[in-house]
Amino acid sequence: NNLYQDDIIILRVRDWQTSDKIADAFSRGRGRILFIAYGARHIKNRNGALMQNLAHASAQLAAGQKFDTLRQCELLEPLLSSPDITKFAYASFAAELTIEATPEREPQEEIYLLLRDALKAMNSRNPRLVGLAFVIKLFVLCGISPSFDNCVCCGRAIEGDAWASAVQGGCVCGGCRTGAEADFSQSARALSAALRDIDLAAAGGFTVKGHDLLMLEEFLYKFILAQIEKPLKSLQFLNKL
């Protein structure tokens, strides 16, 4: 029996052939999956109405070699409570980054829970901060975090203000600096650690200095480009907001 039931977060939906839809989703038990919803583009198809970007659902699927097949789908509680353009933009960024950073069919429940908690947190917290926290936490789970504590060239412990290279993957000490690196302050490193450790599922405020936020954001966006090796459409849209 190749049928299975799982909770999923739909990351991206595309039209496929004449009447079907194909979706990228992150599932709680199976990691990132690709599945086809046959007939989902017909107006009266019940599954079709539920096949929306960022939908949170309980789905029955049939496992296949390349694509799974959607059999039934029921919506769980919505993750984004209101259609706010900024919130949706950062949520779409989180979804696209998840697609690009995670392999197919490698179960990692922590990533499912992170994505779920981050999308929910965008309803009550600053979506920009949540988006950055998501990036940092996702890269920790994927094993590709930038190094801010030690020089990426010589391994020496970083103390005080330093410099950072997105291509090299983190901070560079004064002795290894070439001049091509960007300034990276001690307080920006502290902000990165705070966002890495923040509990997105818990209530509470979080304040940051604008200068530190911009510095960390600029580094992380360049780091994403260095890791993914192609521009993200959602990130290009965010830059226009």
PDB file of N, CA and C in Angstrom, residues 45-93:
ATOM      1  N   ASN A  45     -13.538  21.113  -8.656  1.00  0.00           N
ATOM      2  CA  ASN A  45     -12.643  20.180  -7.970  1.00  0.00           C
ATOM      3  C   ASN A  45     -12.335  20.696  -6.564  1.00  0.00           C
ATOM      4  N   ARG A  46     -12.691  19.901  -5.560  1.00  0.00           N
ATOM      5  CA  ARG A  46     -12.534  20.341  -4.163  1.00  0.00           C
ATOM      6  C   ARG A  46     -11.058  20.543  -3.795  1.00  0.00           C
ATOM      7  N   ASN A  47     -10.203  19.627  -4.232  1.00  0.00           N
ATOM      8  CA  ASN A  47      -8.780  19.756  -3.921  1.00  0.00           C
ATOM      9  C   ASN A  47      -8.180  20.995  -4.563  1.00  0.00           C
ATOM     10  N   GLY A  48      -8.693  21.358  -5.732  1.00  0.00           N
ATOM     11  CA  GLY A  48      -8.141  22.503  -6.447  1.00  0.00           C
ATOM     12  C   GLY A  48      -8.262  23.794  -5.670  1.00  0.00           C
ATOM     13  N   ALA A  49      -9.392  23.966  -4.982  1.00  0.00           N
ATOM     14  CA  ALA A  49      -9.604  25.184  -4.202  1.00  0.00           C
ATOM     15  C   ALA A  49      -8.642  25.276  -3.026  1.00  0.00           C
ATOM     16  N   LEU A  50      -8.146  24.130  -2.568  1.00  0.00           N
ATOM     17  CA  LEU A  50      -7.239  24.111  -1.424  1.00  0.00           C
ATOM     18  C   LEU A  50      -5.772  24.219  -1.833  1.00  0.00           C
ATOM     19  N   MET A  51      -5.524  24.061  -3.125  1.00  0.00           N
ATOM     20  CA  MET A  51      -4.140  24.084  -3.622  1.00  0.00           C
ATOM     21  C   MET A  51      -3.667  25.516  -3.794  1.00  0.00           C
ATOM     22  N   GLN A  52      -3.273  26.119  -2.693  1.00  0.00           N
ATOM     23  CA  GLN A  52      -2.829  27.508  -2.699  1.00  0.00           C
ATOM     24  C   GLN A  52      -1.451  27.597  -2.049  1.00  0.00           C
ATOM     25  N   ASN A  53      -0.644  28.543  -2.506  1.00  0.00           N
ATOM     26  CA  ASN A  53       0.648  28.784  -1.873  1.00  0.00           C
ATOM     27  C   ASN A  53       0.461  29.068  -0.387  1.00  0.00           C
ATOM     28  N   LEU A  54       1.285  28.443   0.448  1.00  0.00           N
ATOM     29  CA  LEU A  54       1.333  28.629   1.901  1.00  0.00           C
ATOM     30  C   LEU A  54       0.153  28.004   2.640  1.00  0.00           C
ATOM     31  N   ALA A  55      -0.656  27.200   1.927  1.00  0.00           N
ATOM     32  CA  ALA A  55      -1.744  26.493   2.599  1.00  0.00           C
ATOM     33  C   ALA A  55      -1.172  25.438   3.540  1.00  0.00           C
ATOM     34  N   HIS A  56      -1.852  25.251   4.661  1.00  0.00           N
ATOM     35  CA  HIS A  56      -1.457  24.264   5.679  1.00  0.00           C
ATOM     36  C   HIS A  56      -2.541  23.202   5.680  1.00  0.00           C
ATOM     37  N   ALA A  57      -2.179  21.959   5.388  1.00  0.00           N
ATOM     38  CA  ALA A  57      -3.215  20.957   5.157  1.00  0.00           C
ATOM     39  C   ALA A  57      -2.812  19.583   5.673  1.00  0.00           C
ATOM     40  N   SER A  58      -3.829  18.777   5.908  1.00  0.00           N
ATOM     41  CA  SER A  58      -3.645  17.353   6.150  1.00  0.00           C
ATOM     42  C   SER A  58      -3.997  16.660   4.848  1.00  0.00           C
ATOM     43  N   ALA A  59      -3.057  15.914   4.295  1.00  0.00           N
ATOM     44  CA  ALA A  59      -3.253  15.361   2.960  1.00  0.00           C
ATOM     45  C   ALA A  59      -3.059  13.853   2.937  1.00  0.00           C
ATOM     46  N   GLN A  60      -3.877  13.194   2.134  1.00  0.00           N
ATOM     47  CA  GLN A  60      -3.651  11.783   1.830  1.00  0.00           C
ATOM     48  C   GLN A  60      -3.044  11.727   0.437  1.00  0.00           C
ATOM     49  N   LEU A  61      -1.886  11.091   0.334  1.00  0.00           N
ATOM     50  CA  LEU A  61      -1.165  11.034  -0.926  1.00  0.00           C
ATOM     51  C   LEU A  61      -0.778   9.601  -1.247  1.00  0.00           C
ATOM     52  N   ALA A  62      -0.586   9.350  -2.534  1.00  0.00           N
ATOM     53  CA  ALA A  62      -0.061   8.071  -2.992  1.00  0.00           C
ATOM     54  C   ALA A  62       1.380   8.293  -3.435  1.00  0.00           C
ATOM     55  N   ALA A  63       2.292   7.561  -2.846  1.00  0.00           N
ATOM     56  CA  ALA A  63       3.703   7.728  -3.161  1.00  0.00           C
ATOM     57  C   ALA A  63       3.992   7.249  -4.577  1.00  0.00           C
ATOM     58  N   GLY A  64       4.806   8.018  -5.299  1.00  0.00           N
ATOM     59  CA  GLY A  64       5.212   7.641  -6.648  1.00  0.00           C
ATOM     60  C   GLY A  64       6.716   7.732  -6.781  1.00  0.00           C
ATOM     61  N   GLN A  65       7.259   7.361  -7.947  1.00  0.00           N
ATOM     62  CA  GLN A  65       8.710   7.378  -8.140  1.00  0.00           C
ATOM     63  C   GLN A  65       9.261   8.793  -8.179  1.00  0.00           C
ATOM     64  N   LYS A  66       8.635   9.654  -8.985  1.00  0.00           N
ATOM     65  CA  LYS A  66       9.098  11.044  -9.087  1.00  0.00           C
ATOM     66  C   LYS A  66       8.130  11.994  -8.392  1.00  0.00           C
ATOM     67  N   PHE A  67       6.841  11.833  -8.672  1.00  0.00           N
ATOM     68  CA  PHE A  67       5.802  12.667  -8.065  1.00  0.00           C
ATOM     69  C   PHE A  67       4.862  11.803  -7.246  1.00  0.00           C
ATOM     70  N   ASP A  68       4.440  12.319  -6.106  1.00  0.00           N
ATOM     71  CA  ASP A  68       3.342  11.683  -5.387  1.00  0.00           C
ATOM     72  C   ASP A  68       2.031  12.216  -5.973  1.00  0.00           C
ATOM     73  N   THR A  69       0.916  11.564  -5.630  1.00  0.00           N
ATOM     74  CA  THR A  69      -0.389  11.970  -6.160  1.00  0.00           C
ATOM     75  C   THR A  69      -1.317  12.317  -4.995  1.00  0.00           C
ATOM     76  N   LEU A  70      -1.930  13.484  -5.070  1.00  0.00           N
ATOM     77  CA  LEU A  70      -2.864  13.899  -4.029  1.00  0.00           C
ATOM     78  C   LEU A  70      -4.192  13.161  -4.193  1.00  0.00           C
ATOM     79  N   ARG A  71      -4.654  12.517  -3.102  1.00  0.00           N
ATOM     80  CA  ARG A  71      -5.933  11.828  -3.126  1.00  0.00           C
ATOM     81  C   ARG A  71      -7.002  12.654  -2.405  1.00  0.00           C
ATOM     82  N   GLN A  72      -6.690  13.107  -1.192  1.00  0.00           N
ATOM     83  CA  GLN A  72      -7.617  13.934  -0.419  1.00  0.00           C
ATOM     84  C   GLN A  72      -6.831  15.004   0.325  1.00  0.00           C
ATOM     85  N   CYS A  73      -7.536  16.084   0.664  1.00  0.00           N
ATOM     86  CA  CYS A  73      -6.849  17.196   1.315  1.00  0.00           C
ATOM     87  C   CYS A  73      -7.848  17.959   2.187  1.00  0.00           C
ATOM     88  N   GLU A  74      -7.450  18.244   3.417  1.00  0.00           N
ATOM     89  CA  GLU A  74      -8.269  19.060   4.317  1.00  0.00           C
ATOM     90  C   GLU A  74      -7.408  20.159   4.912  1.00  0.00           C
ATOM     91  N   LEU A  75      -7.922  21.374   4.869  1.00  0.00           N
ATOM     92  CA  LEU A  75      -7.154  22.492   5.415  1.00  0.00           C
ATOM     93  C   LEU A  75      -7.073  22.398   6.938  1.00  0.00           C
ATOM     94  N   LEU A  76      -5.881  22.685   7.454  1.00  0.00           N
ATOM     95  CA  LEU A  76      -5.690  22.879   8.887  1.00  0.00           C
ATOM     96  C   LEU A  76      -5.811  24.376   9.150  1.00  0.00           C
ATOM     97  N   GLU A  77      -5.440  24.833  10.336  1.00  0.00           N
ATOM     98  CA  GLU A  77      -5.605  26.266  10.624  1.00  0.00           C
ATOM     99  C   GLU A  77      -4.714  27.090   9.702  1.00  0.00           C
ATOM    100  N   PRO A  78      -5.193  28.255   9.212  1.00  0.00           N
ATOM    101  CA  PRO A  78      -4.366  29.087   8.333  1.00  0.00           C
ATOM    102  C   PRO A  78      -3.142  29.611   9.078  1.00  0.00           C
ATOM    103  N   LEU A  79      -2.014  29.669   8.373  1.00  0.00           N
ATOM    104  CA  LEU A  79      -0.780  30.127   9.015  1.00  0.00           C
ATOM    105  C   LEU A  79      -0.668  31.648   8.975  1.00  0.00           C
ATOM    106  N   LEU A  80      -1.131  32.254   7.887  1.00  0.00           N
ATOM    107  CA  LEU A  80      -1.143  33.712   7.781  1.00  0.00           C
ATOM    108  C   LEU A  80      -2.576  34.188   7.986  1.00  0.00           C
ATOM    109  N   SER A  81      -2.777  35.065   8.956  1.00  0.00           N
ATOM    110  CA  SER A  81      -4.141  35.425   9.341  1.00  0.00           C
ATOM    111  C   SER A  81      -4.777  36.485   8.450  1.00  0.00           C
ATOM    112  N   SER A  82      -3.973  37.327   7.806  1.00  0.00           N
ATOM    113  CA  SER A  82      -4.545  38.384   6.969  1.00  0.00           C
ATOM    114  C   SER A  82      -3.651  38.620   5.760  1.00  0.00           C
ATOM    115  N   PRO A  83      -4.251  39.000   4.626  1.00  0.00           N
ATOM    116  CA  PRO A  83      -3.482  39.181   3.392  1.00  0.00           C
ATOM    117  C   PRO A  83      -2.721  40.506   3.355  1.00  0.00           C
ATOM    118  N   ASP A  84      -1.683  40.599   4.161  1.00  0.00           N
ATOM    119  CA  ASP A  84      -0.842  41.790   4.197  1.00  0.00           C
ATOM    120  C   ASP A  84       0.330  41.581   3.234  1.00  0.00           C
ATOM    121  N   ILE A  85       0.602  42.562   2.367  1.00  0.00           N
ATOM    122  CA  ILE A  85       1.591  42.382   1.297  1.00  0.00           C
ATOM    123  C   ILE A  85       2.988  42.127   1.849  1.00  0.00           C
ATOM    124  N   THR A  86       3.372  42.817   2.925  1.00  0.00           N
ATOM    125  CA  THR A  86       4.702  42.619   3.501  1.00  0.00           C
ATOM    126  C   THR A  86       4.823  41.236   4.116  1.00  0.00           C
ATOM    127  N   LYS A  87       3.816  40.857   4.870  1.00  0.00           N
ATOM    128  CA  LYS A  87       3.792  39.534   5.502  1.00  0.00           C
ATOM    129  C   LYS A  87       3.860  38.439   4.438  1.00  0.00           C
ATOM    130  N   PHE A  88       3.046  38.584   3.392  1.00  0.00           N
ATOM    131  CA  PHE A  88       3.016  37.575   2.333  1.00  0.00           C
ATOM    132  C   PHE A  88       4.359  37.509   1.606  1.00  0.00           C
ATOM    133  N   ALA A  89       5.006  38.659   1.433  1.00  0.00           N
ATOM    134  CA  ALA A  89       6.294  38.690   0.733  1.00  0.00           C
ATOM    135  C   ALA A  89       7.363  37.928   1.511  1.00  0.00           C
ATOM    136  N   TYR A  90       7.413  38.139   2.821  1.00  0.00           N
ATOM    137  CA  TYR A  90       8.405  37.424   3.634  1.00  0.00           C
ATOM    138  C   TYR A  90       8.057  35.942   3.761  1.00  0.00           C
ATOM    139  N   ALA A  91       6.772  35.623   3.804  1.00  0.00           N
ATOM    140  CA  ALA A  91       6.358  34.226   3.850  1.00  0.00           C
ATOM    141  C   ALA A  91       6.737  33.511   2.552  1.00  0.00           C
ATOM    142  N   SER A  92       6.551  34.191   1.426  1.00  0.00           N
ATOM    143  CA  SER A  92       6.920  33.616   0.126  1.00  0.00           C
ATOM    144  C   SER A  92       8.424  33.423   0.025  1.00  0.00           C
ATOM    145  N   PHE A  93       9.168  34.338   0.614  1.00  0.00           N
ATOM    146  CA  PHE A  93      10.632  34.228   0.664  1.00  0.00           C
ATOM    147  C   PHE A  93      11.035  32.976   1.451  1.00  0.00           C
TER     148      PHE A  93
END
